[in-house]
Tab-separated table of C-alpha atoms in Angstrom:
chain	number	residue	atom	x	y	z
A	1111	UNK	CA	110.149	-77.341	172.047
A	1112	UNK	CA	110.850	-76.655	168.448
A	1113	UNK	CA	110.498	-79.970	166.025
A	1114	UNK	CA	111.410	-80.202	163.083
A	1115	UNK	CA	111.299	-82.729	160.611
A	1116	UNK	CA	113.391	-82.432	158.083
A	1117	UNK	CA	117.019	-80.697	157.658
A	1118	UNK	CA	115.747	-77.199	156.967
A	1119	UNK	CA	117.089	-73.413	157.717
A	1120	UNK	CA	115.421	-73.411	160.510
A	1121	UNK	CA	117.051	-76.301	162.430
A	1122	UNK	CA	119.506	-74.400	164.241
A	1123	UNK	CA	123.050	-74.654	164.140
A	1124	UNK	CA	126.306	-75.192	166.225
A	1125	UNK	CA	124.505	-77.289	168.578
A	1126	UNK	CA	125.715	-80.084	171.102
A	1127	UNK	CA	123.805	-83.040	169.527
A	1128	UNK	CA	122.623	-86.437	170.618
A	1129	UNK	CA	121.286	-89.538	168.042
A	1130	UNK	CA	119.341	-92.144	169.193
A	1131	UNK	CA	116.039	-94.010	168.882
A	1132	UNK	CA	115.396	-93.464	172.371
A	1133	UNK	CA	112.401	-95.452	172.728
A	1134	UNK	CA	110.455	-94.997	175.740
A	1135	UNK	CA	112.574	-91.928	176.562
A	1136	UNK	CA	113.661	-93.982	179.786
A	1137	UNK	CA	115.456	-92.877	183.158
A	1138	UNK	CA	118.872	-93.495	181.040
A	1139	UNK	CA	117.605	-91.303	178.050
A	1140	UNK	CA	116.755	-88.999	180.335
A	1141	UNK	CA	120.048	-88.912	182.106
A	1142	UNK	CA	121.589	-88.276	178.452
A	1143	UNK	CA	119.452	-85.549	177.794
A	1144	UNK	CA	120.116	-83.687	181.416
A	1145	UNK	CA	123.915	-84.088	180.255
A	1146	UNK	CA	123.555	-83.022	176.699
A	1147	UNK	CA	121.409	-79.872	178.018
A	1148	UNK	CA	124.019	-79.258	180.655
A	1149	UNK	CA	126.891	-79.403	178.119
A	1150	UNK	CA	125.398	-77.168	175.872
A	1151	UNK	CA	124.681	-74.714	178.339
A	1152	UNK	CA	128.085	-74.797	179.841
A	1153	UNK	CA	129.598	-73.895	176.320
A	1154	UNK	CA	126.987	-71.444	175.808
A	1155	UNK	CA	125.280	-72.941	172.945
A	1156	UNK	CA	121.805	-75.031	172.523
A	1157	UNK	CA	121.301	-79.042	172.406
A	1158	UNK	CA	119.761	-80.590	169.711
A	1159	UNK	CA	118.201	-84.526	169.849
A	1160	UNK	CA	117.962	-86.357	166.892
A	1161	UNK	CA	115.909	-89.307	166.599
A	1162	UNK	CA	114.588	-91.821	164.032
A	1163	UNK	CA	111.166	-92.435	162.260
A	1164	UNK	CA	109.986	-95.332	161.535
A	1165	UNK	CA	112.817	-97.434	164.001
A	1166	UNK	CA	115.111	-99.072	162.717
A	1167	UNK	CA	114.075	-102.519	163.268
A	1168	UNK	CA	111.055	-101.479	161.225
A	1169	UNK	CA	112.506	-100.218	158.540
A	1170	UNK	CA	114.825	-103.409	158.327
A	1171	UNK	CA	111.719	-105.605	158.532
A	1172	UNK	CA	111.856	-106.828	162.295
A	1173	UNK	CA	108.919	-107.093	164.193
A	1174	UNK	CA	109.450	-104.622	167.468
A	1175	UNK	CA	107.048	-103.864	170.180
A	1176	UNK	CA	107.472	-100.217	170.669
A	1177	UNK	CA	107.220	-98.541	174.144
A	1178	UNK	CA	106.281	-95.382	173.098
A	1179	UNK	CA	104.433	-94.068	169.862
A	1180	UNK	CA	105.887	-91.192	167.832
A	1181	UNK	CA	103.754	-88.803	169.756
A	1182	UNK	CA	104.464	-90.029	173.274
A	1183	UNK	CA	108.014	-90.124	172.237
A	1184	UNK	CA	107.594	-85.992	171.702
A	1185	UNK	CA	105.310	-85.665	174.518
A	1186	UNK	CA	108.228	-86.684	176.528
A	1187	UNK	CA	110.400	-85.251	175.146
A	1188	UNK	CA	109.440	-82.061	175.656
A	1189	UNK	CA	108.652	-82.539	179.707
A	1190	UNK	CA	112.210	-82.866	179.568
A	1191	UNK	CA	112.912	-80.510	178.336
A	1192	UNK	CA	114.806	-80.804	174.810
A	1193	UNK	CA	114.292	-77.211	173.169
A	1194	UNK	CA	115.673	-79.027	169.316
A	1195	UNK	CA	114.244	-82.276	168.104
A	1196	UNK	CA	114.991	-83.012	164.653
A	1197	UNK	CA	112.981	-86.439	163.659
A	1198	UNK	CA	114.869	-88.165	160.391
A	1199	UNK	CA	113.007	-90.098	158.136
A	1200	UNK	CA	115.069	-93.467	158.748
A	1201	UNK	CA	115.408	-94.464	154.712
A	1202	UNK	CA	117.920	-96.725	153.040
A	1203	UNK	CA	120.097	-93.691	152.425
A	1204	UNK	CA	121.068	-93.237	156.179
A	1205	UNK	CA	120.983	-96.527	157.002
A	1206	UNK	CA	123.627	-97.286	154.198
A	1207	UNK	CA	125.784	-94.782	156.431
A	1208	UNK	CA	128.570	-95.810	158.453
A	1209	UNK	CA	128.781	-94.095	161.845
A	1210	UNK	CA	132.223	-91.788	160.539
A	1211	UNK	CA	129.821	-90.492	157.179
A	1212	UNK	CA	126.577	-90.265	159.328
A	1213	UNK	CA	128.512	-87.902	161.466
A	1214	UNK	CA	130.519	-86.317	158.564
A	1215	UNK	CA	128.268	-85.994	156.068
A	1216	UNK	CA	124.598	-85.468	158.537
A	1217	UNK	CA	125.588	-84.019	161.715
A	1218	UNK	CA	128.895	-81.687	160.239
A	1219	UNK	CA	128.032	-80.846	156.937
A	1220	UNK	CA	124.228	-80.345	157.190
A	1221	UNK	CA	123.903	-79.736	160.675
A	1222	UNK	CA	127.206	-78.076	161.642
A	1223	UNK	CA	127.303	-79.681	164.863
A	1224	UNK	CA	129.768	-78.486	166.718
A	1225	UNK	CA	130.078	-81.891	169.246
A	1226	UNK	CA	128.657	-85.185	169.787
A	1227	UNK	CA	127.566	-86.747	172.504
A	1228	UNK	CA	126.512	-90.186	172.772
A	1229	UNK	CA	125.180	-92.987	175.844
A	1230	UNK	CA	127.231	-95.886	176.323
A	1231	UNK	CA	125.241	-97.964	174.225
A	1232	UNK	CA	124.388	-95.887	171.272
A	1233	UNK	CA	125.613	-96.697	168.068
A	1234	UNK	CA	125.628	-94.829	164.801
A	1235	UNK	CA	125.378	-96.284	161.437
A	1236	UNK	CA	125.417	-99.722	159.534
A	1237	UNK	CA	127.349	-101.226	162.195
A	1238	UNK	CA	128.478	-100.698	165.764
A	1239	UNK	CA	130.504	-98.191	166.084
A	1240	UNK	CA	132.125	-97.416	169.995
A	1241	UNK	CA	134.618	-94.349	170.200
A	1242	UNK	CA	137.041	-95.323	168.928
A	1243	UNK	CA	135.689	-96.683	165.621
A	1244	UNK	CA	134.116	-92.974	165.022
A	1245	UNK	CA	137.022	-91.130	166.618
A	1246	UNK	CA	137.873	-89.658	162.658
A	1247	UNK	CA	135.100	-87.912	162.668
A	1248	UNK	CA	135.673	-84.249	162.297
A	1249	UNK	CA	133.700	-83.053	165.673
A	1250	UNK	CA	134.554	-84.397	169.237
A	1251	UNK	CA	132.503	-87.360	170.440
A	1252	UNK	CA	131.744	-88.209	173.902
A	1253	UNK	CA	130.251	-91.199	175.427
A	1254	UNK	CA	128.456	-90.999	178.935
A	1255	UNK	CA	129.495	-93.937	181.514
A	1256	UNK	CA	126.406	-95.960	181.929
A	1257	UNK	CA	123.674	-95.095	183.780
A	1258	UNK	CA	122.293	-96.961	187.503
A	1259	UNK	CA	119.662	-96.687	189.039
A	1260	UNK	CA	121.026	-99.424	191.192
A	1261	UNK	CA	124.205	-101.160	190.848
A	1262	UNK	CA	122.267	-103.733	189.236
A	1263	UNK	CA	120.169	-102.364	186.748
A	1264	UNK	CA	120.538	-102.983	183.623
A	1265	UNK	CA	118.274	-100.017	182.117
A	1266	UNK	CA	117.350	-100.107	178.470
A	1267	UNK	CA	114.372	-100.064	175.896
A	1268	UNK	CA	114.870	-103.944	175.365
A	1269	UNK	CA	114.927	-104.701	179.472
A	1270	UNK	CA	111.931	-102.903	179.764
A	1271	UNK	CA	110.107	-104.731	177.151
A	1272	UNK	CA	111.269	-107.524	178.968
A	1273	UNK	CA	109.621	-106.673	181.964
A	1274	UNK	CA	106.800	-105.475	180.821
A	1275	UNK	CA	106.182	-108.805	178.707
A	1276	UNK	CA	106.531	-110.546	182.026
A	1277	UNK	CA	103.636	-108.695	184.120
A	1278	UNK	CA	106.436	-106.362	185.993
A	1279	UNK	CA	104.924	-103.160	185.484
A	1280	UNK	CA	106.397	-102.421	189.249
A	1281	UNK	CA	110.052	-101.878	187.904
A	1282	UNK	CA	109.246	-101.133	184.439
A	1283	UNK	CA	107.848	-98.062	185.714
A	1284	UNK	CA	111.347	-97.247	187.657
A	1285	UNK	CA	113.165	-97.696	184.639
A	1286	UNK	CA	111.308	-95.597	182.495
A	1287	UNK	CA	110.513	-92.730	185.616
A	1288	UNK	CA	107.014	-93.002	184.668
A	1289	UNK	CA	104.179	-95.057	184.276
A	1290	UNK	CA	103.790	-97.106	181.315
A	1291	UNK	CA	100.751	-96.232	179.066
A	1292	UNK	CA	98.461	-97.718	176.556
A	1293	UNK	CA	95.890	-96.272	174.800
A	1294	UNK	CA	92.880	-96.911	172.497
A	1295	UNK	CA	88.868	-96.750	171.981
A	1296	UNK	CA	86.344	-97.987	174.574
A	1297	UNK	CA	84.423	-100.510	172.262
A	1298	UNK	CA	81.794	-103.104	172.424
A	1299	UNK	CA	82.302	-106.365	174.058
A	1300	UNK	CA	80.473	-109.346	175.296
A	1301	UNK	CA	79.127	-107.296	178.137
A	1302	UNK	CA	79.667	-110.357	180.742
A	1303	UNK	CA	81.272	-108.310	183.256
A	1304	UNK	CA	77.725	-106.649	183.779
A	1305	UNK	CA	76.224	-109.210	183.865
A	1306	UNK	CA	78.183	-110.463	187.081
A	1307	UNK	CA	78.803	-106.681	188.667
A	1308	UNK	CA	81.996	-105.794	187.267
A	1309	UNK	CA	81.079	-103.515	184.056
A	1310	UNK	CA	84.612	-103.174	182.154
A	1311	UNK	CA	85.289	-100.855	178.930
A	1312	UNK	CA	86.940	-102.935	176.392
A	1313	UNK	CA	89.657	-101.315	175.115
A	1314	UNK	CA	90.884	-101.248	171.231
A	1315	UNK	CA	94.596	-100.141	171.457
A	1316	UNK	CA	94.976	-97.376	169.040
A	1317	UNK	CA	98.461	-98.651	167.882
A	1318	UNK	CA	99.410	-102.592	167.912
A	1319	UNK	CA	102.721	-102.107	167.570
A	1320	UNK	CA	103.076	-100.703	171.678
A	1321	UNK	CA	103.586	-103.047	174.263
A	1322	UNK	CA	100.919	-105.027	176.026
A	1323	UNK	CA	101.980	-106.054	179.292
A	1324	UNK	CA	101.583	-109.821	180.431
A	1325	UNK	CA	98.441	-111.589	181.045
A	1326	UNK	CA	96.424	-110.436	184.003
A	1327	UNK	CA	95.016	-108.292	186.523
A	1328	UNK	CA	96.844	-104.991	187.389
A	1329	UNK	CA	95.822	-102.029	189.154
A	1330	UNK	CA	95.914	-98.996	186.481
A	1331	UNK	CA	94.762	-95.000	185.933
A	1332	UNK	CA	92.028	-94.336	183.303
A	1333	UNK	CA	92.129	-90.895	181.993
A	1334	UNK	CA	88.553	-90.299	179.979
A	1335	UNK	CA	87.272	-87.015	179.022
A	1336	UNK	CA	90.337	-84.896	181.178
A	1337	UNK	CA	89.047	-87.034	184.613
A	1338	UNK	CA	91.744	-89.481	186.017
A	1339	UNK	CA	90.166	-92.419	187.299
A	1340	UNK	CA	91.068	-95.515	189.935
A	1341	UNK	CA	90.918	-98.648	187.899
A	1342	UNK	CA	91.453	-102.241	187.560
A	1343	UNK	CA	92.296	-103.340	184.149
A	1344	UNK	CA	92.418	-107.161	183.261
A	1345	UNK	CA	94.278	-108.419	180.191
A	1346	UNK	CA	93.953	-112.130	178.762
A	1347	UNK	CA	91.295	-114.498	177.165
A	1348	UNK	CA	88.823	-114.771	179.931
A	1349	UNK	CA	89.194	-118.076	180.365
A	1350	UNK	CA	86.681	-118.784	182.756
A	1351	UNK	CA	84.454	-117.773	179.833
A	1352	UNK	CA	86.348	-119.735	176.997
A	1353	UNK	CA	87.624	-116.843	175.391
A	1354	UNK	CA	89.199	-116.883	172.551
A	1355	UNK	CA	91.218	-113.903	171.616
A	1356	UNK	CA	92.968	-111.750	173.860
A	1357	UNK	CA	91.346	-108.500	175.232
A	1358	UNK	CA	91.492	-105.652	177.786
A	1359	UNK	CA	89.010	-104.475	179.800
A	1360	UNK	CA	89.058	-101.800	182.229
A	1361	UNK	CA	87.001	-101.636	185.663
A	1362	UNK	CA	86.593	-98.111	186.320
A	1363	UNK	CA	85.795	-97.192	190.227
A	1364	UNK	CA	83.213	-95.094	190.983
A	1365	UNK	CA	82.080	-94.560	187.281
A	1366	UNK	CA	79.032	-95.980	185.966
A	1367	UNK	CA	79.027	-93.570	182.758
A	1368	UNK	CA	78.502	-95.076	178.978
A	1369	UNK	CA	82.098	-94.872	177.916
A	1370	UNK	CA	81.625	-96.593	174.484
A	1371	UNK	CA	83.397	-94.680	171.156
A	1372	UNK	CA	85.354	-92.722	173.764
A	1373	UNK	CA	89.123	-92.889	174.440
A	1374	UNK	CA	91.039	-93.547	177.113
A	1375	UNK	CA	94.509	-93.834	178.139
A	1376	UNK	CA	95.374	-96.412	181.223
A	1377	UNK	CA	98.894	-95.818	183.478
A	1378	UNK	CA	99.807	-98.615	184.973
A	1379	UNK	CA	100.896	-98.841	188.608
A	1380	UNK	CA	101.187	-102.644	189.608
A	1381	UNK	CA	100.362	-106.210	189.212
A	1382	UNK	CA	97.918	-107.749	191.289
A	1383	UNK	CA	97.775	-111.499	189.972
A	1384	UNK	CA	97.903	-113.609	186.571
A	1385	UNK	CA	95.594	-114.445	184.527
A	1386	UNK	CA	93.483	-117.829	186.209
A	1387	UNK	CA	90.705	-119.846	185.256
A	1388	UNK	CA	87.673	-120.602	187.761
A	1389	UNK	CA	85.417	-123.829	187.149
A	1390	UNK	CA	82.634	-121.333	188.882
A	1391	UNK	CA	81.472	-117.562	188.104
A	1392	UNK	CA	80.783	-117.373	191.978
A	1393	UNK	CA	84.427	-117.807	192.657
A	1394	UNK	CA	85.665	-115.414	190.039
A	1395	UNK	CA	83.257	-112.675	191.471
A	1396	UNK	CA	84.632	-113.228	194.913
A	1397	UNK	CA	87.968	-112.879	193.906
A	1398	UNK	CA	87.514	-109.669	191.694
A	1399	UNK	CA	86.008	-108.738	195.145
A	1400	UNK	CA	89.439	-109.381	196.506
A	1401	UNK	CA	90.901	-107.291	193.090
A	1402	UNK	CA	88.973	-104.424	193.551
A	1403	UNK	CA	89.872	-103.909	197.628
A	1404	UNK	CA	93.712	-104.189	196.512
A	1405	UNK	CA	93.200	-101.454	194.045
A	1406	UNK	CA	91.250	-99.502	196.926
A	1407	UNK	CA	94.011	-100.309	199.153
A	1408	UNK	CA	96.606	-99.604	196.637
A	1409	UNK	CA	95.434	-96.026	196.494
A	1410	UNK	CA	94.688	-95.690	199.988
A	1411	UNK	CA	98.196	-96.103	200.654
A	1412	UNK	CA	99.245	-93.668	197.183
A	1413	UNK	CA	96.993	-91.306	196.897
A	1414	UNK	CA	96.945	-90.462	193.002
A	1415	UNK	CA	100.639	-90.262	191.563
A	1416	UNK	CA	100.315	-89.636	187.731
């Protein structure tokens, strides 16, 4: 995948182009991107993506959880394929644009585009902008019908967040068509889960602004040093403990190795429970006993699925 960065020489032209933030490069960005690719290809030319940096939101002053970083957003990118991403430095000079000049004066004059195509959502500019609105534009713009996984999916970044802020990693990960990820340095905690046979790695996520799913226990994959791991990963304030800020620790099976200054990045596949207080350590250890034969279970059944 060639990415470029700026509107160069090199960024090719005459290409079928798409514009979006695409956060989390979900199963309805991806459905864009299998039509833009098979568009281009039918006309004989090549598809180019364009996306935004920093998002919008941010730039406008919004606080956003993000579901993917910048560099998860090209890893992904490029498993699917797109052979042009051109990343735009979102500034007050684009988003002065209406969608008409953005496609006038970005995508026709710079670019040379030679079409548009668009999800049913997407909107370009200052203001929303459907077909119609942008139909004076001096390329042809298409928008795609929405995209199902089910009749009633509703499939977008802000659904997922949604889901994901309410502990339902389950159908988060349908939506996107992979597992959600976080990821961040092992660092030093208050070593309790040692003490009481459960060592964890607490984890420092390497960028706040991602997504941390809902309060409690879930059954994850820890990749450390290019090994993939079976894991249990609990997020919350360890209340049976009196914590007081929020953490994550990760419960690594079958690895008793000193994982502190190292990184790690943890898939999620599912939700075991919430987050609960016990008024004894004895009955939290016997029902991390229960944890730790779901997540044995859990992969019993699903052998690993990255």
């Amino acid at each position: 995948m060639k990415v470029f960065h700026e509107i160069s020489s090199d960024v090719p032209r005459g290409c079928v182009a798409t514009v979006g933030v695409f956060d989390g490069v979900h199963t309805g960005h991806q459905y864009i991107i299998g039509q833009i690719k098979q568009m281009a290809e039918n006309i004989g030319e090549e598809e180019l993506v364009i996306t935004m940096n920093p998002h919008p939101a941010e730039f406008f002053g919004r606080k956003i959880s993000l579901l993917s970083t910048m560099d998860e957003k090209l890893a992904l990118f490029e498993n699917y394929g797109v052979r042009n991403l051109l990343v735009l430095n979102f500034n007050s000079e684009i988003a002065a644009l209406s969608g008409t000049r953005f496609i006038d004066e970005i995508l026709v004059s710079k670019l040379s585009v030679s079409r548009l195509l668009l999800g049913y959502n997407n909107s370009i500019g200052h203001k929303e902008n459907g077909v119609s609105e942008i139909s004076s534009a001096k390329i042809p713009v298409s928008r795609l019908d929405r995209f199902h996984l089910d009749y009633s999916d509703d499939i977008s970044s802000s659904s997922i967040r949604n889901l994901l802020a309410n502990g339902d990693v389950a159908t988060a990960n349908r939506y996107l068509g992979y597992k959600y990820c976080i990821s961040g340095t092992v660092v030093h905690g208050r070593g309790v889960g040692r003490t009481i046979g459960f060592p964890t790695a607490n984890i420092e996520i390497s960028d706040c602004r991602k997504v941390v799913p809902a309060n409690g226990v879930y059954i994850a994959l820890a990749f450390v040093d290019g090994k993939c791991y079976e894991s249990m990963l609990n997020i919350g304030f360890c209340p049976t403990f009196e914590g007081k800020s929020q953490s994550i620790e990760l419960h690594i099976l079958g690895c008793s190795d000193d994982l502190y200054g190292k990184s790690v990045e943890v898939r999620f596949c599912s939700r075991i429970r919430g987050e609960r207080k016990f008024d004894k350590v004895e009955k939290l250890v016997e029902q991390l006993e229960k944890d730790r034969w779901a997540v044995e279970e859990y992969f019993r059944k699903k052998p690993l699925s990255l």
